[in-house]
Amino acid sequence: MKRMGSPLSLNDPVYYTKIRKVSIMIQDIRPHHYENSFAAKRVPCSKDFVLAFQDRQVLVGTKEKEEGSLIFPTVEEFCENDTCYDQENSREDMGIYRFGEKELSYLFSIDETAFYLAEASEKGLSGFEWDDIGQFRNKKPGYLSFAGITGYQLFSWREDKKFCGHCGHPLIPSEKERAFICPDCHRVSYPKICPAVIVAVTHKDRILVSRYAGRTNARYALIAGFAEIGETIEETVHREVMEEVGVKVKNLQFYKSQPWSFSDSLLMGFFCELDGSGEIHLDETELAEACWLTREEMPSREGDISLTGEMMECFRKGER
């Protein structure tokens, strides 16, 4: 097999610039570098990783799972005896590579290691087992959890985009970008990314928190919601806060964004101030509870990988 670059090591440490003493979010994989350019696609080497999914499960190493860590099969392990690259039946321009009966599709790279999507094997794979994608919230190393959930988002998109939504014709991968093209009506389908807001509403030393309805053991969270057609992201903030808790806000300050592949979302975090009355009018179809908490009353979200957790920690520690 063609060898290109060195594999990532499970012992590689994850460092980050500590601008504030806050949690490391799921996409914060420094010093590792995530390369998502479709132009970076290349022929797989033996130690590149393969991501295989079925429904909401992913193929991971059994031994590492028992030890509380995470690993995916390499190309060499996944292809087993079919390790001879079949260039004639591959489509390198589309990022599709064949090894015997196995077909691998290029997704992205982290450092010198590429990640490929493959069809799930019916007979399974020795040393690996299926596990829920929810593990990507807490498994180490962090860069592999990020790779896993990002790969799952692309897998879900590919599963949903087998046929053209306009004419019903089977779609084909683009040769130029990460997209599917209808060869009949020429419409292009890109990965699904949903813009959404996370809103920290503050009033002096208090912050507005809520719990979602219909969830068991739900923790406190911030007001959140998806952008609607025809509105700016700032208008989304005002609308979601009013709809869910019935209060007005002012002085919006953008904090930072986060890709959140668990829900195909691009989250945008805002801090803002209460404008007028703080009396809560709860939307009980969305929320089970909403209340104002002081910094001292807030539960810790140390170590949380989400934008919500980081913003709550910033306020709790007096850093906002």
Coordinates of N, CA, C and O in Angstrom, one line a residue, residues 43-210:
V43 N -4.6 9.1 -1.9 CA -4.7 7.7 -1.8 C -4.4 7.2 -0.3 O -3.4 7.7 0.3
P44 N -5.2 6.4 0.2 CA -5.0 5.9 1.6 C -3.7 5.2 1.8 O -3.2 4.5 0.9
C45 N -3.1 5.4 3.0 CA -2.0 4.6 3.4 C -2.4 3.6 4.5 O -3.5 3.7 5.0
S46 N -1.6 2.7 4.8 CA -2.0 1.6 5.7 C -2.4 2.0 7.1 O -3.3 1.4 7.7
K47 N -1.8 3.1 7.6 CA -2.1 3.5 9.0 C -3.1 4.7 9.1 O -3.4 5.2 10.1
D48 N -3.7 5.1 7.9 CA -4.8 6.0 8.0 C -6.0 5.4 8.7 O -6.1 4.1 8.7
F49 N -7.0 6.2 9.1 CA -8.1 5.6 9.9 C -9.3 5.5 9.0 O -9.6 6.3 8.1
V50 N -10.2 4.5 9.3 CA -11.4 4.2 8.6 C -12.6 4.4 9.6 O -12.5 3.9 10.7
L51 N -13.6 5.2 9.2 CA -14.8 5.4 10.0 C -15.9 4.7 9.4 O -16.2 4.9 8.2
A52 N -16.5 3.8 10.2 CA -17.6 3.0 9.7 C -18.8 3.2 10.7 O -18.6 3.1 11.9
F53 N -20.0 3.5 10.1 CA -21.1 3.7 11.0 C -22.3 2.9 10.5 O -22.4 2.5 9.4
Q54 N -23.2 2.6 11.5 CA -24.5 2.0 11.2 C -25.5 2.6 12.1 O -25.3 2.5 13.4
D55 N -26.5 3.3 11.6 CA -27.4 4.1 12.4 C -26.6 5.1 13.2 O -25.9 5.8 12.7
R56 N -26.7 5.0 14.6 CA -26.0 5.9 15.4 C -24.9 5.2 16.2 O -24.5 5.6 17.3
Q57 N -24.3 4.2 15.5 CA -23.2 3.5 16.1 C -22.0 3.6 15.2 O -22.1 3.7 14.0
V58 N -20.8 3.5 15.9 CA -19.5 3.6 15.2 C -18.7 2.4 15.6 O -18.7 1.9 16.7
L59 N -17.8 2.0 14.6 CA -16.9 0.9 14.9 C -15.6 1.4 15.6 O -14.9 2.2 15.1
V60 N -15.4 0.8 16.8 CA -14.3 1.3 17.6 C -13.5 0.0 18.2 O -14.1 -1.1 18.3
G61 N -12.3 0.2 18.6 CA -11.5 -0.8 19.2 C -12.1 -1.3 20.5 O -12.3 -0.6 21.4
T62 N -12.2 -2.7 20.6 CA -12.7 -3.3 21.8 C -11.8 -3.1 23.0 O -12.3 -2.7 24.1
K63 N -10.6 -3.3 22.9 CA -9.6 -3.2 24.0 C -9.6 -1.8 24.5 O -9.6 -1.5 25.7
E64 N -9.5 -0.8 23.6 CA -9.4 0.6 23.9 C -10.7 1.0 24.6 O -10.7 1.8 25.6
K65 N -11.8 0.5 24.1 CA -13.1 0.9 24.8 C -13.1 0.4 26.2 O -13.6 1.1 27.1
E66 N -12.7 -0.8 26.5 CA -12.6 -1.3 27.8 C -11.7 -0.5 28.7 O -12.0 -0.4 29.9
E67 N -10.7 0.1 28.1 CA -9.8 1.0 28.9 C -10.2 2.4 29.0 O -9.6 3.2 29.6
G68 N -11.4 2.7 28.4 CA -11.9 4.1 28.5 C -11.4 5.0 27.4 O -11.6 6.2 27.5
S69 N -10.7 4.5 26.4 CA -10.1 5.4 25.4 C -10.8 5.0 24.0 O -11.7 4.2 24.0
L70 N -10.3 5.6 23.0 CA -10.9 5.5 21.7 C -9.9 5.2 20.6 O -8.8 5.8 20.6
I71 N -10.2 4.3 19.7 CA -9.4 4.1 18.5 C -10.3 3.6 17.4 O -11.3 2.9 17.6
F72 N -10.0 3.9 16.1 CA -10.7 3.4 15.0 C -9.9 2.4 14.2 O -8.6 2.4 14.4
P73 N -10.4 1.6 13.4 CA -9.6 0.7 12.6 C -8.8 1.5 11.6 O -9.2 2.5 11.0
T74 N -7.6 1.0 11.3 CA -6.7 1.5 10.3 C -7.2 0.9 8.9 O -7.9 0.0 8.9
V75 N -6.7 1.5 7.8 CA -7.0 1.0 6.5 C -6.5 -0.5 6.4 O -7.2 -1.3 5.9
E76 N -5.3 -0.7 7.0 CA -4.8 -2.1 6.9 C -5.7 -3.0 7.7 O -5.9 -4.2 7.2
E77 N -6.2 -2.7 8.9 CA -7.0 -3.5 9.7 C -8.4 -3.7 9.0 O -8.9 -4.8 9.0
F78 N -8.9 -2.6 8.5 CA -10.3 -2.7 7.9 C -10.3 -3.5 6.7 O -11.3 -4.3 6.4
C79 N -9.3 -3.4 5.8 CA -9.3 -4.1 4.5 C -8.8 -5.5 4.7 O -9.0 -6.3 3.8
E80 N -8.2 -5.8 5.8 CA -7.7 -7.2 6.1 C -6.9 -7.7 4.9 O -5.8 -7.2 4.6
N81 N -7.4 -8.7 4.2 CA -6.6 -9.3 3.1 C -6.7 -8.5 1.8 O -5.9 -8.8 0.9
D82 N -7.6 -7.6 1.7 CA -7.7 -6.8 0.5 C -6.9 -5.5 0.6 O -7.4 -4.4 0.5
T83 N -5.6 -5.6 0.8 CA -4.7 -4.5 1.0 C -4.1 -4.0 -0.3 O -3.3 -3.0 -0.3
C84 N -4.4 -4.6 -1.4 CA -3.9 -4.1 -2.7 C -4.7 -3.0 -3.3 O -5.9 -3.2 -3.5
Y85 N -4.2 -1.9 -3.6 CA -4.9 -0.7 -4.1 C -5.3 -1.0 -5.5 O -4.5 -1.2 -6.4
D86 N -6.6 -0.9 -5.8 CA -7.2 -1.1 -7.1 C -7.4 0.3 -7.8 O -8.5 0.8 -7.8
Q87 N -6.3 0.8 -8.4 CA -6.4 2.1 -9.0 C -7.3 2.2 -10.2 O -8.0 3.2 -10.4
E88 N -7.4 1.1 -11.0 CA -8.3 1.1 -12.1 C -9.7 1.3 -11.8 O -10.5 2.0 -12.6
N89 N -10.2 0.7 -10.7 CA -11.6 0.8 -10.3 C -11.9 1.9 -9.2 O -12.9 2.0 -8.7
S90 N -10.9 2.7 -9.0 CA -11.0 3.8 -8.0 C -11.4 5.1 -8.8 O -11.2 5.2 -10.0
R91 N -11.9 6.1 -8.1 CA -12.2 7.4 -8.7 C -11.5 8.4 -7.8 O -12.0 9.1 -6.9
E92 N -10.2 8.6 -8.1 CA -9.4 9.5 -7.3 C -9.8 10.9 -7.4 O -9.7 11.7 -6.4
D93 N -10.4 11.3 -8.5 CA -10.9 12.7 -8.6 C -12.1 12.9 -7.7 O -12.4 14.1 -7.3
M94 N -12.8 11.9 -7.3 CA -14.0 12.0 -6.4 C -13.6 11.6 -5.0 O -14.4 11.6 -4.1
G95 N -12.3 11.2 -4.8 CA -11.9 10.8 -3.4 C -12.4 9.4 -3.0 O -12.6 9.2 -1.9
I96 N -12.6 8.6 -4.0 CA -13.1 7.2 -3.8 C -12.0 6.2 -4.2 O -11.5 6.2 -5.3
Y97 N -11.7 5.3 -3.2 CA -10.6 4.4 -3.5 C -11.0 3.0 -3.1 O -11.7 2.7 -2.1
R98 N -10.6 2.0 -4.0 CA -11.0 0.6 -3.8 C -9.8 -0.2 -3.4 O -8.7 -0.1 -4.0
F99 N -10.1 -1.1 -2.5 CA -9.1 -2.2 -2.0 C -9.9 -3.5 -2.1 O -10.6 -3.8 -1.1
G100 N -9.8 -4.2 -3.2 CA -10.6 -5.4 -3.3 C -12.0 -5.1 -3.3 O -12.5 -4.3 -4.1
E101 N -12.8 -5.7 -2.4 CA -14.2 -5.4 -2.3 C -14.6 -4.2 -1.4 O -15.7 -3.8 -1.3
K102 N -13.5 -3.6 -0.8 CA -13.8 -2.4 0.1 C -13.6 -1.1 -0.7 O -12.7 -0.9 -1.4
E103 N -14.5 -0.2 -0.4 CA -14.5 1.1 -1.0 C -14.4 2.2 0.1 O -15.2 2.2 1.1
L104 N -13.4 3.0 0.0 CA -13.1 4.1 1.0 C -13.3 5.4 0.4 O -12.8 5.7 -0.7
S105 N -14.0 6.3 1.1 CA -14.3 7.7 0.6 C -13.5 8.7 1.5 O -13.7 8.6 2.7
Y106 N -12.8 9.5 0.9 CA -12.0 10.5 1.7 C -12.9 11.5 2.4 O -13.9 12.0 1.8
L107 N -12.6 11.8 3.7 CA -13.4 12.7 4.5 C -12.6 14.0 4.8 O -12.9 15.1 4.4
F108 N -11.5 13.8 5.5 CA -10.6 14.9 6.0 C -9.3 14.3 6.5 O -9.2 13.1 6.6
S109 N -8.4 15.2 7.0 CA -7.2 14.8 7.6 C -7.0 15.5 8.9 O -7.5 16.7 9.1
I110 N -6.3 14.9 9.8 CA -5.8 15.6 11.0 C -4.3 15.3 11.0 O -3.8 14.2 11.1
D111 N -3.5 16.4 11.0 CA -2.0 16.3 10.8 C -1.7 15.5 9.5 O -2.3 15.8 8.5
E112 N -1.0 14.5 9.6 CA -0.6 13.7 8.4 C -1.5 12.5 8.2 O -1.2 11.7 7.3
T113 N -2.5 12.3 9.0 CA -3.3 11.1 9.0 C -4.7 11.5 8.3 O -5.4 12.4 8.8
A114 N -5.1 10.7 7.3 CA -6.4 10.9 6.7 C -7.4 10.0 7.3 O -7.1 8.9 7.8
F115 N -8.7 10.4 7.2 CA -9.8 9.6 7.6 C -10.7 9.3 6.4 O -11.0 10.2 5.6
Y116 N -11.2 8.1 6.4 CA -12.0 7.7 5.2 C -13.3 7.0 5.8 O -13.3 6.4 6.8
L117 N -14.4 7.2 5.0 CA -15.6 6.6 5.3 C -15.8 5.3 4.5 O -15.4 5.2 3.4
A118 N -16.3 4.2 5.2 CA -16.5 2.9 4.6 C -17.8 2.4 4.9 O -18.4 2.7 6.0
E119 N -18.3 1.5 4.1 CA -19.5 0.8 4.3 C -19.3 -0.2 5.5 O -18.2 -0.8 5.6
A120 N -20.3 -0.3 6.4 CA -20.1 -1.2 7.5 C -20.0 -2.7 7.0 O -20.8 -3.1 6.1
S121 N -19.1 -3.4 7.6 CA -19.0 -4.8 7.3 C -20.0 -5.7 8.0 O -20.2 -5.6 9.2
E122 N -20.7 -6.5 7.3 CA -21.7 -7.4 7.9 C -21.1 -8.4 8.8 O -21.7 -8.8 9.8
K123 N -20.0 -8.9 8.5 CA -19.4 -9.9 9.4 C -18.6 -9.4 10.6 O -18.1 -10.2 11.4
G124 N -18.5 -8.1 10.7 CA -17.8 -7.5 11.8 C -16.3 -7.5 11.5 O -15.8 -7.8 10.4
L125 N -15.5 -7.0 12.5 CA -14.1 -6.9 12.3 C -13.4 -7.3 13.7 O -13.8 -6.8 14.7
S126 N -12.5 -8.2 13.6 CA -11.8 -8.7 14.8 C -11.1 -7.6 15.6 O -10.4 -6.8 15.0
G127 N -11.4 -7.6 16.9 CA -10.8 -6.6 17.7 C -11.6 -5.2 17.8 O -11.1 -4.3 18.4
F128 N -12.7 -5.2 17.1 CA -13.5 -4.0 17.0 C -15.0 -4.3 17.3 O -15.4 -5.4 17.1
E129 N -15.8 -3.3 17.8 CA -17.2 -3.5 18.1 C -17.9 -2.2 17.9 O -17.3 -1.2 17.7
W130 N -19.2 -2.4 17.8 CA -20.1 -1.2 17.6 C -20.4 -0.5 18.9 O -20.7 -1.2 19.9
D131 N -20.4 0.8 18.9 CA -20.7 1.6 20.1 C -21.4 2.9 19.7 O -21.2 3.4 18.6
D132 N -22.2 3.4 20.6 CA -23.0 4.6 20.4 C -22.1 5.8 20.1 O -21.1 6.0 20.8
I133 N -22.5 6.7 19.2 CA -21.8 7.9 18.9 C -21.7 8.9 20.1 O -20.9 9.8 20.1
G134 N -22.6 8.7 21.1 CA -22.6 9.6 22.3 C -21.3 9.6 23.0 O -21.0 10.5 23.8
Q135 N -20.5 8.5 22.8 CA -19.1 8.4 23.5 C -18.2 9.6 23.0 O -17.3 9.9 23.8
F136 N -18.5 10.2 21.9 CA -17.6 11.2 21.4 C -17.7 12.5 22.3 O -16.9 13.4 22.1
R137 N -18.6 12.5 23.3 CA -18.7 13.6 24.2 C -17.6 13.6 25.3 O -17.3 14.6 25.9
N138 N -17.1 12.4 25.5 CA -16.2 12.3 26.7 C -15.0 11.4 26.5 O -14.1 11.3 27.4
K139 N -14.8 10.7 25.3 CA -13.7 9.8 25.1 C -12.5 10.5 24.7 O -12.5 11.5 24.1
K140 N -11.3 10.0 25.2 CA -10.0 10.5 24.8 C -9.3 9.5 23.9 O -9.6 8.3 23.9
P141 N -8.4 10.0 23.0 CA -8.0 11.4 22.8 C -9.0 12.2 22.2 O -9.8 11.8 21.3
G142 N -9.0 13.5 22.5 CA -10.0 14.4 22.0 C -10.1 14.6 20.5 O -11.1 14.8 20.0
Y143 N -8.9 14.6 19.9 CA -8.9 14.8 18.4 C -9.6 13.6 17.7 O -10.2 13.8 16.6
L144 N -9.6 12.4 18.3 CA -10.3 11.3 17.6 C -11.8 11.4 17.9 O -12.6 11.0 17.0
S145 N -12.2 11.9 19.1 CA -13.6 12.1 19.3 C -14.2 13.2 18.3 O -15.3 13.0 17.7
F146 N -13.4 14.2 18.1 CA -13.8 15.3 17.1 C -13.9 14.7 15.7 O -14.8 14.9 15.0
A147 N -12.9 13.9 15.4 CA -12.9 13.2 14.0 C -14.1 12.3 13.9 O -14.8 12.3 12.8
G148 N -14.4 11.6 15.0 CA -15.5 10.6 14.9 C -16.9 11.3 14.7 O -17.6 10.9 13.8
I149 N -17.2 12.4 15.5 CA -18.5 13.0 15.3 C -18.6 13.8 14.0 O -19.6 13.9 13.4
T150 N -17.4 14.4 13.6 CA -17.4 15.1 12.3 C -17.7 14.1 11.2 O -18.4 14.4 10.2
G151 N -17.0 12.9 11.2 CA -17.3 11.9 10.2 C -18.7 11.4 10.2 O -19.3 11.2 9.2
Y152 N -19.3 11.4 11.4 CA -20.7 10.9 11.5 C -21.6 11.9 10.8 O -22.6 11.6 10.2
Q153 N -21.3 13.2 11.0 CA -22.1 14.2 10.3 C -22.1 14.1 8.8 O -23.1 14.2 8.1
L154 N -20.9 13.8 8.3 CA -20.8 13.6 6.8 C -21.4 12.3 6.4 O -22.0 12.2 5.3
F155 N -21.3 11.2 7.2 CA -22.0 10.0 7.0 C -23.5 10.2 6.9 O -24.2 9.7 5.9
S156 N -24.1 10.9 7.8 CA -25.5 11.1 7.8 C -26.0 11.9 6.6 O -27.0 11.6 6.0
W157 N -25.2 12.9 6.2 CA -25.5 13.7 5.0 C -25.5 12.8 3.8 O -26.4 12.9 2.9
R158 N -24.5 12.0 3.7 CA -24.4 11.1 2.5 C -25.5 10.1 2.5 O -26.0 9.8 1.4
E159 N -26.0 9.6 3.6 CA -27.1 8.7 3.7 C -28.4 9.4 3.2 O -29.3 8.7 2.6
D160 N -28.5 10.7 3.5 CA -29.7 11.4 3.1 C -29.7 11.9 1.7 O -30.7 12.4 1.2
K161 N -28.6 11.9 1.0 CA -28.4 12.5 -0.3 C -28.1 11.5 -1.4 O -27.2 11.7 -2.2
K162 N -28.8 10.4 -1.4 CA -28.5 9.4 -2.4 C -29.3 9.7 -3.7 O -28.9 9.3 -4.8
F163 N -30.4 10.5 -3.6 CA -31.2 10.8 -4.8 C -31.5 12.3 -4.8 O -31.6 13.0 -3.7
C164 N -31.6 12.9 -6.0 CA -31.9 14.3 -6.2 C -33.3 14.6 -5.6 O -34.3 13.9 -6.0
G165 N -33.5 15.6 -4.8 CA -34.7 16.0 -4.3 C -35.7 16.6 -5.3 O -36.9 16.7 -5.0
H166 N -35.1 17.0 -6.4 CA -35.9 17.7 -7.5 C -36.5 16.7 -8.5 O -37.7 16.7 -8.8
C167 N -35.6 15.8 -9.0 CA -36.0 14.9 -10.1 C -35.9 13.5 -9.7 O -36.3 12.6 -10.5
G168 N -35.3 13.1 -8.6 CA -35.3 11.8 -8.1 C -34.1 11.0 -8.7 O -34.0 9.8 -8.5
H169 N -33.3 11.6 -9.5 CA -32.2 10.8 -10.2 C -31.1 10.6 -9.1 O -30.8 11.4 -8.2
P170 N -30.4 9.4 -9.2 CA -29.3 9.1 -8.3 C -28.2 10.2 -8.4 O -27.8 10.6 -9.5
L171 N -27.7 10.6 -7.2 CA -26.7 11.6 -7.2 C -25.3 11.0 -7.3 O -25.1 9.8 -7.0
I172 N -24.3 11.8 -7.8 CA -22.9 11.4 -7.9 C -22.0 12.4 -7.1 O -22.4 13.5 -7.0
P173 N -20.9 11.9 -6.6 CA -20.0 12.8 -5.9 C -19.4 13.8 -6.8 O -19.1 13.5 -8.0
S174 N -19.2 15.0 -6.4 CA -18.5 16.0 -7.2 C -17.0 15.7 -7.3 O -16.4 15.2 -6.4
E175 N -16.4 16.1 -8.4 CA -15.0 16.0 -8.6 C -14.2 17.2 -8.1 O -13.0 17.2 -7.9
K176 N -14.9 18.3 -7.7 CA -14.3 19.6 -7.4 C -14.4 19.9 -5.9 O -13.6 20.7 -5.4
E177 N -15.5 19.5 -5.2 CA -15.7 19.9 -3.9 C -16.5 18.9 -3.1 O -17.0 17.9 -3.7
R178 N -16.7 19.1 -1.8 CA -17.5 18.1 -1.0 C -18.9 18.4 -1.2 O -19.6 19.2 -0.6
A179 N -19.5 17.7 -2.2 CA -20.9 17.9 -2.6 C -21.3 16.8 -3.5 O -20.5 16.0 -4.0
F180 N -22.7 16.7 -3.7 CA -23.2 15.7 -4.6 C -23.9 16.5 -5.7 O -24.5 17.5 -5.5
I181 N -23.8 15.9 -6.9 CA -24.4 16.6 -8.1 C -25.4 15.6 -8.8 O -25.2 14.4 -8.9
C182 N -26.5 16.2 -9.2 CA -27.5 15.4 -10.0 C -27.0 15.5 -11.5 O -26.9 16.6 -12.1
P183 N -26.7 14.4 -12.1 CA -26.2 14.4 -13.5 C -27.3 14.7 -14.5 O -27.1 15.0 -15.7
D184 N -28.6 14.7 -14.0 CA -29.7 15.0 -14.9 C -30.1 16.4 -14.9 O -30.2 17.1 -15.9
C185 N -30.4 17.0 -13.7 CA -30.8 18.4 -13.6 C -29.7 19.3 -13.1 O -29.9 20.5 -13.0
H186 N -28.6 18.8 -12.7 CA -27.4 19.5 -12.4 C -27.5 20.3 -11.1 O -26.7 21.2 -10.8
R187 N -28.5 20.0 -10.2 CA -28.5 20.6 -8.9 C -27.4 20.1 -8.0 O -27.0 18.9 -8.1
V188 N -26.9 20.9 -7.1 CA -25.8 20.6 -6.2 C -26.3 20.5 -4.8 O -27.0 21.4 -4.3
S189 N -25.9 19.5 -4.0 CA -26.3 19.3 -2.6 C -25.0 19.3 -1.8 O -24.1 18.5 -2.0
Y190 N -25.0 20.3 -0.8 CA -23.8 20.4 0.1 C -24.1 19.8 1.4 O -25.3 19.6 1.8
P191 N -23.1 19.6 2.3 CA -23.4 19.1 3.6 C -24.3 20.0 4.4 O -24.3 21.2 4.3
K192 N -25.1 19.3 5.2 CA -26.1 20.0 6.0 C -25.5 20.7 7.2 O -24.9 20.0 8.0
I193 N -25.6 22.0 7.3 CA -25.1 22.8 8.4 C -26.2 23.8 8.8 O -26.7 24.6 8.0
C194 N -26.7 23.6 10.1 CA -27.8 24.4 10.6 C -27.3 25.5 11.5 O -26.8 25.2 12.6
P195 N -27.5 26.8 11.2 CA -27.1 27.9 12.1 C -28.0 27.9 13.3 O -29.2 27.9 13.2
A196 N -27.4 28.1 14.5 CA -28.2 28.2 15.7 C -27.5 29.1 16.7 O -26.3 29.4 16.6
V197 N -28.2 29.5 17.7 CA -27.7 30.4 18.7 C -27.7 29.8 20.1 O -28.6 29.0 20.4
I198 N -26.7 30.2 20.9 CA -26.7 29.9 22.4 C -26.7 31.2 23.0 O -25.8 32.1 22.7
V199 N -27.6 31.5 23.9 CA -27.8 32.9 24.5 C -27.6 32.9 26.0 O -28.4 32.2 26.7
A200 N -26.7 33.6 26.5 CA -26.5 33.8 27.9 C -27.1 35.2 28.3 O -26.5 36.2 28.0
V201 N -28.3 35.2 28.9 CA -29.0 36.4 29.3 C -28.6 36.7 30.7 O -28.8 35.9 31.6
T202 N -28.0 37.9 30.9 CA -27.5 38.3 32.3 C -28.2 39.5 32.8 O -28.7 40.3 32.0
H203 N -28.2 39.6 34.1 CA -28.7 40.8 34.8 C -28.0 40.9 36.1 O -28.2 40.2 37.1
K204 N -27.0 41.9 36.1 CA -26.1 42.1 37.2 C -25.3 40.8 37.5 O -24.6 40.3 36.7
D205 N -25.5 40.2 38.7 CA -24.8 39.0 39.0 C -25.6 37.7 38.8 O -25.3 36.7 39.4
R206 N -26.6 37.8 38.0 CA -27.4 36.6 37.7 C -27.5 36.3 36.2 O -27.2 37.1 35.4
I207 N -27.7 35.0 36.0 CA -27.8 34.5 34.6 C -29.1 33.7 34.5 O -29.5 33.0 35.4
L208 N -29.7 33.8 33.3 CA -30.9 33.0 33.0 C -30.6 31.6 32.5 O -29.9 31.5 31.5
V209 N -31.0 30.6 33.2 CA -30.7 29.2 32.8 C -32.1 28.5 32.7 O -33.1 28.9 33.2
S210 N -32.0 27.3 32.0 CA -33.2 26.6 31.8 C -32.9 25.1 31.7 O -31.8 24.7 31.6

